[in-house]
PDB file of C-alpha atoms and ligand atoms in Angstrom:
ATOM      1  CA  MET A  12       2.227 -12.652   8.507  1.00 97.00           C
ATOM      2  CA  LYS A  13       3.896  -9.100   8.577  1.00 98.00           C
ATOM      3  CA  VAL A  14       2.619  -5.876   7.223  1.00 98.00           C
ATOM      4  CA  VAL A  15       4.762  -2.695   7.137  1.00 99.00           C
ATOM      5  CA  MET A  16       2.532   1.048   7.419  1.00 98.00           C
ATOM      6  CA  ALA A  17       3.426   4.413   7.364  1.00 99.00           C
ATOM      7  CA  ASN A  18       1.257   7.626   7.055  1.00 99.00           C
ATOM      8  CA  ASP A  19       1.354  11.375   7.180  1.00 98.00           C
ATOM      9  CA  HIS A  20      -0.542  13.863   9.097  1.00 98.00           C
ATOM     10  CA  GLY A  21      -3.504  13.509   6.585  1.00 98.00           C
ATOM     11  CA  ALA A  22      -4.616   9.833   7.365  1.00 98.00           C
ATOM     12  CA  VAL A  23      -4.060   9.147  11.275  1.00 98.00           C
ATOM     13  CA  GLU A  24      -7.719   8.050  11.634  1.00 98.00           C
ATOM     14  CA  LEU A  25      -7.673   5.751   8.527  1.00 98.00           C
ATOM     15  CA  ALA A  26      -4.114   4.479   9.221  1.00 98.00           C
ATOM     16  CA  ALA A  27      -5.231   3.371  12.898  1.00 98.00           C
ATOM     17  CA  ARG A  28      -8.292   1.675  11.382  1.00 98.00           C
ATOM     18  CA  LEU A  29      -6.554  -0.345   8.983  1.00 98.00           C
ATOM     19  CA  LYS A  30      -4.089  -1.365  11.552  1.00 98.00           C
ATOM     20  CA  SER A  31      -6.610  -2.609  13.804  1.00 98.00           C
ATOM     21  CA  HIS A  32      -8.183  -4.205  11.017  1.00 98.00           C
ATOM     22  CA  LEU A  33      -4.966  -6.186  10.027  1.00 98.00           C
ATOM     23  CA  GLU A  34      -4.095  -6.934  13.524  1.00 98.00           C
ATOM     24  CA  ASN A  35      -7.858  -8.540  13.820  1.00 98.00           C
ATOM     25  CA  ARG A  36      -6.823 -10.506  10.628  1.00 98.00           C
ATOM     26  CA  GLY A  37      -3.811 -11.790  12.075  1.00 98.00           C
ATOM     27  CA  TYR A  38      -1.209  -9.853  10.812  1.00 98.00           C
ATOM     28  CA  GLU A  39       1.500  -8.544  12.916  1.00 98.00           C
ATOM     29  CA  VAL A  40       1.756  -4.628  11.965  1.00 98.00           C
ATOM     30  CA  LYS A  41       5.090  -2.626  12.273  1.00 98.00           C
ATOM     31  CA  TYR A  42       3.794   0.797  12.533  1.00 98.00           C
ATOM     32  CA  LEU A  43       6.230   3.604  11.340  1.00 98.00           C
ATOM     33  CA  GLY A  44       3.380   6.541  12.224  1.00 95.00           C
ATOM     34  CA  THR A  45       3.036   9.161  12.685  1.00 98.00           C
ATOM     35  CA  ALA A  46       0.250   8.671  15.001  1.00 98.00           C
ATOM     36  CA  THR A  47      -0.383  12.750  15.526  1.00 96.00           C
ATOM     37  CA  GLU A  48      -1.756  15.452  13.358  1.00 92.00           C
ATOM     38  CA  GLU A  49       1.680  17.227  13.638  1.00 97.00           C
ATOM     39  CA  SER A  50       2.697  17.924  10.276  1.00 98.00           C
ATOM     40  CA  VAL A  51       5.222  15.177   8.300  1.00 98.00           C
ATOM     41  CA  ASP A  52       6.268  14.925   4.816  1.00 98.00           C
ATOM     42  CA  TYR A  53       5.067  12.100   3.192  1.00 98.00           C
ATOM     43  CA  PRO A  54       7.882  11.529   1.101  1.00 98.00           C
ATOM     44  CA  ASP A  55      10.008  10.991   4.390  1.00 98.00           C
ATOM     45  CA  LYS A  56       7.453   8.531   5.457  1.00 99.00           C
ATOM     46  CA  ALA A  57       7.414   6.410   2.190  1.00 99.00           C
ATOM     47  CA  GLU A  58      11.227   6.354   2.434  1.00 99.00           C
ATOM     48  CA  GLU A  59      11.303   5.012   6.061  1.00 98.00           C
ATOM     49  CA  CYS A  60       8.309   2.488   5.120  1.00 99.00           C
ATOM     50  CA  VAL A  61      10.250   1.256   1.865  1.00 99.00           C
ATOM     51  CA  ASN A  62      13.227   0.690   3.593  1.00 98.00           C
ATOM     52  CA  GLU A  63      11.675  -1.494   6.751  1.00 98.00           C
ATOM     53  CA  TYR A  64       9.917  -3.397   4.115  1.00 98.00           C
ATOM     54  CA  ARG A  65      13.627  -3.928   2.391  1.00 98.00           C
ATOM     55  CA  LYS A  66      14.651  -5.884   5.376  1.00 98.00           C
ATOM     56  CA  GLY A  67      12.426  -8.577   4.585  1.00 98.00           C
ATOM     57  CA  GLY A  68       9.668 -10.595   5.845  1.00 98.00           C
ATOM     58  CA  TYR A  69       6.793  -8.598   5.243  1.00 98.00           C
ATOM     59  CA  ASP A  70       4.245  -9.761   2.947  1.00 98.00           C
ATOM     60  CA  PHE A  71       3.535  -6.196   1.915  1.00 98.00           C
ATOM     61  CA  GLY A  72       3.505  -2.423   3.105  1.00 99.00           C
ATOM     62  CA  VAL A  73       0.557  -0.205   3.376  1.00 99.00           C
ATOM     63  CA  LEU A  74       1.122   3.663   3.044  1.00 99.00           C
ATOM     64  CA  LEU A  75      -1.418   6.624   3.540  1.00 99.00           C
ATOM     65  CA  CYS A  76      -1.619  10.252   3.185  1.00 98.00           C
ATOM     66  CA  GLY A  77      -4.055  12.926   2.601  1.00 98.00           C
ATOM     67  CA  THR A  78      -4.947  11.505  -0.914  1.00 98.00           C
ATOM     68  CA  GLY A  79      -2.700   8.835  -1.049  1.00 98.00           C
ATOM     69  CA  ILE A  80      -1.288  10.160  -4.143  1.00 99.00           C
ATOM     70  CA  GLY A  81       2.037  11.721  -2.775  1.00 98.00           C
ATOM     71  CA  ILE A  82       2.855   8.788  -1.049  1.00 99.00           C
ATOM     72  CA  SER A  83       2.095   6.231  -3.470  1.00 99.00           C
ATOM     73  CA  ILE A  84       3.841   8.135  -6.165  1.00 98.00           C
ATOM     74  CA  SER A  85       7.216   8.933  -3.516  1.00 98.00           C
ATOM     75  CA  SER A  86       7.215   5.064  -2.942  1.00 98.00           C
ATOM     76  CA  ASN A  87       6.967   4.175  -6.509  1.00 98.00           C
ATOM     77  CA  LYS A  88      10.346   6.169  -7.193  1.00 98.00           C
ATOM     78  CA  MET A  89      12.495   3.415  -5.198  1.00 98.00           C
ATOM     79  CA  ASN A  90      13.463   0.280  -6.657  1.00 98.00           C
ATOM     80  CA  GLY A  91      11.249  -2.688  -6.325  1.00 98.00           C
ATOM     81  CA  ILE A  92       8.292  -1.100  -5.333  1.00 98.00           C
ATOM     82  CA  ARG A  93       4.988  -1.408  -7.175  1.00 98.00           C
ATOM     83  CA  CYS A  94       2.296   0.811  -4.697  1.00 99.00           C
ATOM     84  CA  ALA A  95      -0.994   0.804  -6.183  1.00 99.00           C
ATOM     85  CA  LEU A  96      -3.539   3.296  -5.037  1.00 99.00           C
ATOM     86  CA  PRO A  97      -7.469   1.625  -5.681  1.00 98.00           C
ATOM     87  CA  GLN A  98     -10.517   3.538  -5.101  1.00 98.00           C
ATOM     88  CA  THR A  99     -12.238   0.330  -5.145  1.00 98.00           C
ATOM     89  CA  ARG A 100     -12.437  -3.463  -4.126  1.00 98.00           C
ATOM     90  CA  TYR A 101     -12.380  -4.154  -7.977  1.00 98.00           C
ATOM     91  CA  SER A 102      -8.984  -2.486  -8.655  1.00 98.00           C
ATOM     92  CA  ALA A 103      -7.693  -3.646  -5.555  1.00 99.00           C
ATOM     93  CA  GLU A 104      -7.973  -7.212  -6.196  1.00 98.00           C
ATOM     94  CA  MET A 105      -6.892  -6.932  -9.772  1.00 98.00           C
ATOM     95  CA  THR A 106      -3.639  -4.730  -8.537  1.00 98.00           C
ATOM     96  CA  LYS A 107      -2.710  -8.089  -6.807  1.00 98.00           C
ATOM     97  CA  ARG A 108      -3.820 -10.345  -9.787  1.00 98.00           C
ATOM     98  CA  HIS A 109      -2.179  -8.571 -12.737  1.00 98.00           C
ATOM     99  CA  ASN A 110       0.268  -6.137 -11.221  1.00 98.00           C
ATOM    100  CA  ASN A 111       1.684  -8.034  -8.123  1.00 98.00           C
ATOM    101  CA  ALA A 112       1.479  -4.605  -6.286  1.00 98.00           C
ATOM    102  CA  ASN A 113       3.699  -5.120  -3.115  1.00 98.00           C
ATOM    103  CA  PHE A 114       2.383  -1.810  -1.383  1.00 99.00           C
ATOM    104  CA  ILE A 115      -1.190  -0.321  -1.552  1.00 99.00           C
ATOM    105  CA  ALA A 116      -1.833   3.291  -0.543  1.00 99.00           C
ATOM    106  CA  PHE A 117      -5.122   4.957   0.856  1.00 99.00           C
ATOM    107  CA  GLY A 118      -6.089   8.679   1.063  1.00 98.00           C
ATOM    108  CA  GLY A 119      -7.532   9.644   4.368  1.00 98.00           C
ATOM    109  CA  ARG A 120      -9.097  12.682   3.077  1.00 98.00           C
ATOM    110  CA  VAL A 121     -10.655  11.149   0.227  1.00 98.00           C
ATOM    111  CA  GLU A 122     -14.369  10.115   0.383  1.00 98.00           C
ATOM    112  CA  TYR A 123     -14.803   6.495  -0.826  1.00 98.00           C
ATOM    113  CA  SER A 124     -17.738   5.062  -2.330  1.00 98.00           C
ATOM    114  CA  GLU A 125     -16.580   1.738  -0.855  1.00 98.00           C
ATOM    115  CA  ASP A 126     -15.236   0.937   2.582  1.00 98.00           C
ATOM    116  CA  PRO A 127     -11.058   0.952   2.578  1.00 98.00           C
ATOM    117  CA  VAL A 128     -11.291  -1.550   4.950  1.00 98.00           C
ATOM    118  CA  GLU A 129     -13.170  -3.850   2.254  1.00 98.00           C
ATOM    119  CA  ILE A 130     -10.640  -2.729  -0.591  1.00 99.00           C
ATOM    120  CA  LEU A 131      -7.886  -3.647   1.805  1.00 99.00           C
ATOM    121  CA  ASP A 132      -9.383  -7.140   2.189  1.00 98.00           C
ATOM    122  CA  ALA A 133      -9.986  -7.471  -1.583  1.00 99.00           C
ATOM    123  CA  PHE A 134      -6.182  -6.847  -2.082  1.00 99.00           C
ATOM    124  CA  ILE A 135      -5.282  -9.238   0.402  1.00 98.00           C
ATOM    125  CA  ASP A 136      -7.563 -11.718  -0.363  1.00 98.00           C
ATOM    126  CA  ALA A 137      -6.271 -11.938  -4.478  1.00 98.00           C
ATOM    127  CA  GLU A 138      -3.637 -13.836  -5.727  1.00 98.00           C
ATOM    128  CA  PHE A 139      -0.970 -12.871  -8.515  1.00 98.00           C
ATOM    129  CA  GLU A 140      -2.362 -15.040 -11.663  1.00 98.00           C
ATOM    130  CA  GLY A 141       1.450 -15.066 -12.760  1.00 96.00           C
ATOM    131  CA  GLY A 142       1.892 -16.029 -16.674  1.00 96.00           C
ATOM    132  CA  ARG A 143       1.801 -13.592 -19.214  1.00 97.00           C
ATOM    133  CA  HIS A 144       1.549 -10.639 -16.407  1.00 98.00           C
ATOM    134  CA  GLU A 145       5.242 -11.930 -14.964  1.00 98.00           C
ATOM    135  CA  ARG A 146       6.429 -10.673 -18.447  1.00 98.00           C
ATOM    136  CA  ARG A 147       4.298  -7.193 -18.097  1.00 98.00           C
ATOM    137  CA  ILE A 148       5.771  -6.503 -14.359  1.00 98.00           C
ATOM    138  CA  ALA A 149       9.582  -7.469 -15.461  1.00 98.00           C
ATOM    139  CA  LYS A 150       9.067  -4.970 -18.180  1.00 98.00           C
ATOM    140  CA  MET A 151       7.185  -2.555 -15.759  1.00 98.00           C
ATOM    141  CA  MET A 152      10.415  -3.106 -13.659  1.00 98.00           C
ATOM    142  CA  ALA A 153      12.732  -2.604 -16.245  1.00 98.00           C
ATOM    143  CA  LEU A 154      11.829   0.937 -16.703  1.00 97.00           C
ATOM    144  CA  GLU A 155      13.027   1.840 -13.487  1.00 96.00           C
ATOM    145  CA  GLY A 156      15.753   4.522 -13.974  1.00 91.00           C
ATOM    146  CA  LYS A 157      14.888   5.542 -17.468  1.00 93.00           C
TER     147      LYS A 157
HETATM  148  C1  RB5 B   2      -0.640  16.982   3.465  1.00 59.72           C
HETATM  149  O1  RB5 B   2      -1.347  18.152   3.529  1.00 59.72           O
HETATM  150  C2  RB5 B   2      -0.886  16.525   1.763  1.00 59.72           C
HETATM  151  O2  RB5 B   2      -0.182  17.011   0.870  1.00 59.72           O
HETATM  152  C3  RB5 B   2      -0.360  14.726   1.838  1.00 59.72           C
HETATM  153  O3  RB5 B   2      -1.356  14.258   2.816  1.00 59.72           O
HETATM  154  C4  RB5 B   2      -0.787  14.054   0.453  1.00 59.72           C
HETATM  155  O4  RB5 B   2      -2.166  14.480   0.395  1.00 59.72           O
HETATM  156  C5  RB5 B   2      -0.086  14.591  -0.579  1.00 59.72           C
HETATM  157  O5  RB5 B   2      -0.312  13.816  -1.657  1.00 59.72           O
END
């Protein structure tokens, strides 16, 4: 079980928390930083993380920035990526069941009403349902480049 993870300076603490939670769950985490408060650009971290994911062998990717918005939008510009930015356990579960998201994003400066660790767990513990959702995902991915 392998996960790739990257963040900008807006989410150093939350990234560390999610990383150790993943490790406690038995995941090997390829952590690409940044682990300091020094400013980095979130599109660069998104690109680095997706390029690592594309090497293969990863179950999913985790991306974080201040809001989670910039880094999720950036990764979704890259072919093959379906990065969700759930704010609740419910949406985290549903994005796996229906969208088969392969990346999950979080905001380090966001005040979540549910614990991000539990949001991540809901994503991990859910299973893609397939069926009619395969067709919709195929249509979604056919939008790439349009
Ligand atoms: C960086 O200051 C901030 O803009 C970034 O972390 C993120 O929130 C962008 O969407």
